[in-house]
Amino acid sequence: MQKILRIFTLITGAIALTFTSIWIGKQAYFWLPPQAAAESVLIDDLISFLVTLGAFIFLGVTGTLMYSVIFHRAIKDDYSDGPPIEGNITLEVVWTVIPVLLVFWIANYSYQTYEKMGIQGPMEHVHFPNPMQIESAYAAPKDTATEQLEKIDVLAKQWAWVFHYPEKNVTSTELHLPSDRRISLALQSEDVLHGFYIPAFRLKQDIIPNQTINFEFTPIRPGKYRLTDSQYSGTYFATMQADVIVESPEDYQKWLTQTATHKQAIATNQAASEYTQASNQSIKPGWATIAPAAPPLVNP
């Protein structure tokens, strides 16, 4: 009877542990920024999976320790030695094999997500002088016969983001995107290594000098988001940020048409302003600072 009770307790605890871990894993979705791009679903699912697995392991180990402390502790004033257990080969094999399988499971899931996102690492750029096309559309279903691809040129430099829209020959320091439409960015760097990173999109792509990287994604949630440089690119790299505005295709075309009528002017650049102020100070910091690139000409 006692053995049956222990088995019942073990099964009940395992079921409770499983459902609790799944619930904790689902809470991970609320810890993240809103899903503003179709690809963000892939990353959020991966994080939820990792949180679920981590919660299962943590609660399982902690629960086992608490169960042992409560139900298998020595009685009061019992100072005798425990049973002389030399080892258990079966147990050692099990607790070695299970972590190995878990690591392979996590690695396979992570790699599949990485591949679907279409993000390129440094190896993809070796010996490839020509522009390369990335297909990261797996996160969003599409009809290739009717899909409209919005092409935008992106230039990263110390320290500014410059966006050019070939359709209307518009240049801006804000990245405007039509919602629910496939976007293709031609990423280029004018000087050093930069990182194109939009947290709400879960997108990060390194931009390598002397390379053109065609990066695709699909924004799905209208709103205003933030683009930042994920790679340290020099003194004023913290100022290298830009607004990302996702709007309806109608509002996007309206903005594009109106902006195309504006004459180009020099854009406001925080890095250039701070550099000028520092240069005009009577007290010099004593170290060399790279001068920011000239502020771009944009259609305000």
mmCIF file of C-alpha atoms in Angstrom, residues 3-214:
data_model
loop_
_atom_site.group_PDB
_atom_site.id
_atom_site.type_symbol
_atom_site.label_atom_id
_atom_site.label_comp_id
_atom_site.label_asym_id
_atom_site.label_seq_id
_atom_site.Cartn_x
_atom_site.Cartn_y
_atom_site.Cartn_z
ATOM 1 C CA LYS A 3 4.521 1.649 -2.504
ATOM 2 C CA ILE A 4 1.303 2.380 -4.395
ATOM 3 C CA LEU A 5 0.928 5.637 -2.480
ATOM 4 C CA ARG A 6 4.464 6.684 -3.428
ATOM 5 C CA ILE A 7 3.841 5.916 -7.111
ATOM 6 C CA PHE A 8 0.584 7.871 -7.011
ATOM 7 C CA THR A 9 2.372 10.799 -5.345
ATOM 8 C CA LEU A 10 5.118 10.701 -7.980
ATOM 9 C CA ILE A 11 2.634 10.671 -10.884
ATOM 10 C CA THR A 12 0.546 13.452 -9.364
ATOM 11 C CA GLY A 13 3.640 15.567 -8.753
ATOM 12 C CA ALA A 14 4.871 15.013 -12.319
ATOM 13 C CA ILE A 15 1.511 16.073 -13.772
ATOM 14 C CA ALA A 16 1.355 19.150 -11.556
ATOM 15 C CA LEU A 17 4.954 20.000 -12.431
ATOM 16 C CA THR A 18 4.243 19.714 -16.161
ATOM 17 C CA PHE A 19 1.161 21.931 -16.130
ATOM 18 C CA THR A 20 2.857 24.495 -13.874
ATOM 19 C CA SER A 21 5.879 24.666 -16.177
ATOM 20 C CA ILE A 22 3.669 25.112 -19.250
ATOM 21 C CA TRP A 23 1.794 27.923 -17.493
ATOM 22 C CA ILE A 24 5.042 29.669 -16.567
ATOM 23 C CA GLY A 25 6.270 29.288 -20.138
ATOM 24 C CA LYS A 26 3.142 30.993 -21.462
ATOM 25 C CA GLN A 27 3.741 33.924 -19.110
ATOM 26 C CA ALA A 28 7.005 34.597 -20.970
ATOM 27 C CA TYR A 29 4.998 36.119 -23.830
ATOM 28 C CA PHE A 30 4.003 38.979 -21.501
ATOM 29 C CA TRP A 31 7.627 39.717 -20.585
ATOM 30 C CA LEU A 32 8.512 40.756 -24.142
ATOM 31 C CA PRO A 33 7.738 43.795 -26.316
ATOM 32 C CA PRO A 34 4.671 43.588 -28.582
ATOM 33 C CA GLN A 35 4.972 41.317 -31.603
ATOM 34 C CA ALA A 36 5.362 43.956 -34.294
ATOM 35 C CA ALA A 37 6.664 41.659 -37.052
ATOM 36 C CA ALA A 38 5.688 38.212 -38.265
ATOM 37 C CA GLU A 39 9.163 36.931 -37.436
ATOM 38 C CA SER A 40 8.770 37.945 -33.788
ATOM 39 C CA VAL A 41 6.413 34.990 -33.268
ATOM 40 C CA LEU A 42 9.309 32.599 -33.916
ATOM 41 C CA ILE A 43 11.530 34.184 -31.264
ATOM 42 C CA ASP A 44 8.730 34.412 -28.707
ATOM 43 C CA ASP A 45 7.868 30.733 -29.205
ATOM 44 C CA LEU A 46 11.521 29.813 -28.702
ATOM 45 C CA ILE A 47 11.779 31.884 -25.512
ATOM 46 C CA SER A 48 8.539 30.386 -24.189
ATOM 47 C CA PHE A 49 9.899 26.900 -24.883
ATOM 48 C CA LEU A 50 13.153 27.657 -23.046
ATOM 49 C CA VAL A 51 11.295 29.148 -20.076
ATOM 50 C CA THR A 52 8.993 26.119 -19.916
ATOM 51 C CA LEU A 53 11.930 23.729 -19.988
ATOM 52 C CA GLY A 54 13.872 25.766 -17.432
ATOM 53 C CA ALA A 55 10.864 25.948 -15.102
ATOM 54 C CA PHE A 56 10.349 22.186 -15.377
ATOM 55 C CA ILE A 57 13.960 21.462 -14.446
ATOM 56 C CA PHE A 58 14.092 24.049 -11.658
ATOM 57 C CA LEU A 59 10.794 23.036 -10.073
ATOM 58 C CA GLY A 60 11.585 19.335 -10.531
ATOM 59 C CA VAL A 61 14.947 19.580 -8.770
ATOM 60 C CA THR A 62 13.628 21.897 -6.058
ATOM 61 C CA GLY A 63 10.532 19.728 -5.536
ATOM 62 C CA THR A 64 12.637 16.580 -5.209
ATOM 63 C CA LEU A 65 14.869 18.245 -2.617
ATOM 64 C CA MET A 66 11.887 19.501 -0.621
ATOM 65 C CA TYR A 67 10.208 16.078 -0.777
ATOM 66 C CA SER A 68 13.393 14.423 0.485
ATOM 67 C CA VAL A 69 13.796 16.934 3.312
ATOM 68 C CA ILE A 70 10.193 16.549 4.451
ATOM 69 C CA PHE A 71 9.564 12.823 4.066
ATOM 70 C CA HIS A 72 13.026 11.218 4.221
ATOM 71 C CA ARG A 73 14.745 13.119 6.994
ATOM 72 C CA ALA A 74 16.266 11.261 9.914
ATOM 73 C CA ILE A 75 14.196 11.016 13.060
ATOM 74 C CA LYS A 76 15.129 13.150 16.040
ATOM 75 C CA ASP A 77 18.338 12.118 17.851
ATOM 76 C CA ASP A 78 19.191 9.557 15.140
ATOM 77 C CA TYR A 79 22.922 9.996 14.473
ATOM 78 C CA SER A 80 23.517 6.637 12.816
ATOM 79 C CA ASP A 81 25.100 6.384 9.369
ATOM 80 C CA GLY A 82 22.961 6.010 6.278
ATOM 81 C CA PRO A 83 23.000 2.897 4.091
ATOM 82 C CA PRO A 84 26.398 2.359 2.367
ATOM 83 C CA ILE A 85 25.311 2.980 -1.247
ATOM 84 C CA GLU A 86 28.257 2.567 -3.601
ATOM 85 C CA GLY A 87 26.553 3.851 -6.746
ATOM 86 C CA ASN A 88 23.848 3.236 -9.289
ATOM 87 C CA ILE A 89 24.998 2.778 -12.885
ATOM 88 C CA THR A 90 21.468 2.987 -14.274
ATOM 89 C CA LEU A 91 20.787 6.270 -12.503
ATOM 90 C CA GLU A 92 24.106 7.748 -13.620
ATOM 91 C CA VAL A 93 23.411 6.795 -17.250
ATOM 92 C CA VAL A 94 19.921 8.290 -17.079
ATOM 93 C CA TRP A 95 20.989 11.638 -15.627
ATOM 94 C CA THR A 96 23.791 11.861 -18.204
ATOM 95 C CA VAL A 97 21.727 10.911 -21.255
ATOM 96 C CA ILE A 98 18.756 13.157 -20.462
ATOM 97 C CA PRO A 99 20.778 16.436 -20.288
ATOM 98 C CA VAL A 100 22.599 15.493 -23.512
ATOM 99 C CA LEU A 101 19.291 14.914 -25.314
ATOM 100 C CA LEU A 102 17.928 18.185 -23.935
ATOM 101 C CA VAL A 103 20.960 20.094 -25.233
ATOM 102 C CA PHE A 104 20.515 18.594 -28.717
ATOM 103 C CA TRP A 105 16.792 19.383 -28.594
ATOM 104 C CA ILE A 106 17.416 23.017 -27.653
ATOM 105 C CA ALA A 107 20.196 23.366 -30.235
ATOM 106 C CA ASN A 108 18.025 21.934 -33.019
ATOM 107 C CA TYR A 109 15.040 24.127 -32.147
ATOM 108 C CA SER A 110 17.230 27.237 -31.882
ATOM 109 C CA TYR A 111 18.959 26.542 -35.184
ATOM 110 C CA GLN A 112 15.655 26.034 -36.988
ATOM 111 C CA THR A 113 14.412 29.363 -35.647
ATOM 112 C CA TYR A 114 17.672 31.070 -36.617
ATOM 113 C CA GLU A 115 17.426 29.610 -40.117
ATOM 114 C CA LYS A 116 13.804 30.660 -40.575
ATOM 115 C CA MET A 117 14.655 34.188 -39.494
ATOM 116 C CA GLY A 118 17.148 34.319 -42.380
ATOM 117 C CA ILE A 119 19.813 36.139 -40.362
ATOM 118 C CA GLN A 120 23.301 35.963 -41.804
ATOM 119 C CA GLY A 121 26.432 35.469 -39.762
ATOM 120 C CA PRO A 122 30.022 36.326 -40.732
ATOM 121 C CA MET A 123 30.592 33.044 -42.604
ATOM 122 C CA GLU A 124 27.913 33.898 -45.162
ATOM 123 C CA HIS A 125 29.888 36.961 -46.181
ATOM 124 C CA VAL A 126 33.254 35.344 -46.749
ATOM 125 C CA HIS A 127 34.188 35.138 -50.449
ATOM 126 C CA PHE A 128 30.870 36.647 -51.528
ATOM 127 C CA PRO A 129 31.514 40.087 -53.038
ATOM 128 C CA ASN A 130 28.077 40.258 -54.668
ATOM 129 C CA PRO A 131 24.829 41.142 -52.867
ATOM 130 C CA MET A 132 23.123 38.136 -51.340
ATOM 131 C CA GLN A 133 19.409 37.518 -50.990
ATOM 132 C CA ILE A 134 17.975 36.284 -47.690
ATOM 133 C CA GLU A 135 14.632 34.522 -47.440
ATOM 134 C CA SER A 136 13.231 35.083 -43.952
ATOM 135 C CA ALA A 137 9.561 34.899 -44.885
ATOM 136 C CA TYR A 138 8.867 31.552 -43.277
ATOM 137 C CA ALA A 139 7.310 33.256 -40.274
ATOM 138 C CA ALA A 140 4.542 34.738 -42.425
ATOM 139 C CA PRO A 141 2.499 32.945 -45.078
ATOM 140 C CA LYS A 142 2.666 34.620 -48.431
ATOM 141 C CA ASP A 143 1.410 34.311 -51.967
ATOM 142 C CA THR A 144 4.342 34.853 -54.277
ATOM 143 C CA ALA A 145 2.015 35.602 -57.171
ATOM 144 C CA THR A 146 0.344 38.575 -55.486
ATOM 145 C CA GLU A 147 2.874 39.664 -52.897
ATOM 146 C CA GLN A 148 4.115 43.243 -53.094
ATOM 147 C CA LEU A 149 7.708 43.696 -52.032
ATOM 148 C CA GLU A 150 8.619 47.095 -50.636
ATOM 149 C CA LYS A 151 12.304 47.816 -51.259
ATOM 150 C CA ILE A 152 14.204 50.288 -49.077
ATOM 151 C CA ASP A 153 17.914 51.118 -49.013
ATOM 152 C CA VAL A 154 19.474 51.410 -45.558
ATOM 153 C CA LEU A 155 22.825 53.119 -44.983
ATOM 154 C CA ALA A 156 24.529 52.887 -41.594
ATOM 155 C CA LYS A 157 27.350 55.256 -40.773
ATOM 156 C CA GLN A 158 28.999 56.904 -37.785
ATOM 157 C CA TRP A 159 26.546 57.859 -36.401
ATOM 158 C CA ALA A 160 23.271 57.934 -38.273
ATOM 159 C CA TRP A 161 20.742 55.768 -40.056
ATOM 160 C CA VAL A 162 19.778 56.911 -43.555
ATOM 161 C CA PHE A 163 16.818 55.377 -45.413
ATOM 162 C CA HIS A 164 16.213 55.778 -49.122
ATOM 163 C CA TYR A 165 12.939 54.852 -50.811
ATOM 164 C CA PRO A 166 13.653 54.268 -54.529
ATOM 165 C CA GLU A 167 9.966 54.314 -55.471
ATOM 166 C CA LYS A 168 9.692 58.076 -54.878
ATOM 167 C CA ASN A 169 13.391 58.914 -54.476
ATOM 168 C CA VAL A 170 12.780 59.910 -50.855
ATOM 169 C CA THR A 171 15.510 60.021 -48.216
ATOM 170 C CA SER A 172 14.705 60.051 -44.495
ATOM 171 C CA THR A 173 16.185 59.445 -41.074
ATOM 172 C CA GLU A 174 12.941 57.694 -40.053
ATOM 173 C CA LEU A 175 12.140 54.192 -41.247
ATOM 174 C CA HIS A 176 8.538 54.139 -42.505
ATOM 175 C CA LEU A 177 7.075 50.714 -43.257
ATOM 176 C CA PRO A 178 3.692 49.570 -44.601
ATOM 177 C CA SER A 179 1.958 47.058 -42.381
ATOM 178 C CA ASP A 180 1.314 43.485 -43.567
ATOM 179 C CA ARG A 181 3.564 43.898 -46.582
ATOM 180 C CA ARG A 182 6.851 42.191 -47.309
ATOM 181 C CA ILE A 183 9.846 44.489 -46.740
ATOM 182 C CA SER A 184 13.235 44.067 -48.393
ATOM 183 C CA LEU A 185 16.054 46.159 -46.942
ATOM 184 C CA ALA A 186 19.348 46.599 -48.760
ATOM 185 C CA LEU A 187 21.683 47.048 -45.789
ATOM 186 C CA GLN A 188 25.021 48.803 -46.285
ATOM 187 C CA SER A 189 27.695 50.260 -44.009
ATOM 188 C CA GLU A 190 29.715 53.320 -44.946
ATOM 189 C CA ASP A 191 32.510 52.749 -42.461
ATOM 190 C CA VAL A 192 32.551 50.096 -39.719
ATOM 191 C CA LEU A 193 30.530 47.122 -38.503
ATOM 192 C CA HIS A 194 26.987 48.081 -37.469
ATOM 193 C CA GLY A 195 24.005 46.092 -36.199
ATOM 194 C CA PHE A 196 20.446 46.587 -37.445
ATOM 195 C CA TYR A 197 18.291 45.812 -34.383
ATOM 196 C CA ILE A 198 14.577 46.432 -33.757
ATOM 197 C CA PRO A 199 13.566 44.795 -30.439
ATOM 198 C CA ALA A 200 9.827 44.856 -31.222
ATOM 199 C CA PHE A 201 10.530 42.975 -34.458
ATOM 200 C CA ARG A 202 13.008 40.548 -32.806
ATOM 201 C CA LEU A 203 15.273 41.294 -35.771
ATOM 202 C CA LYS A 204 19.021 41.748 -35.598
ATOM 203 C CA GLN A 205 21.327 41.711 -38.599
ATOM 204 C CA ASP A 206 24.998 42.662 -38.675
ATOM 205 C CA ILE A 207 25.929 45.108 -41.435
ATOM 206 C CA ILE A 208 29.411 44.536 -42.821
ATOM 207 C CA PRO A 209 31.367 47.205 -44.728
ATOM 208 C CA ASN A 210 31.721 46.665 -48.474
ATOM 209 C CA GLN A 211 28.763 44.278 -48.487
ATOM 210 C CA THR A 212 25.110 44.663 -49.454
ATOM 211 C CA ILE A 213 22.786 42.478 -47.416
ATOM 212 C CA ASN A 214 19.213 42.085 -48.651
#
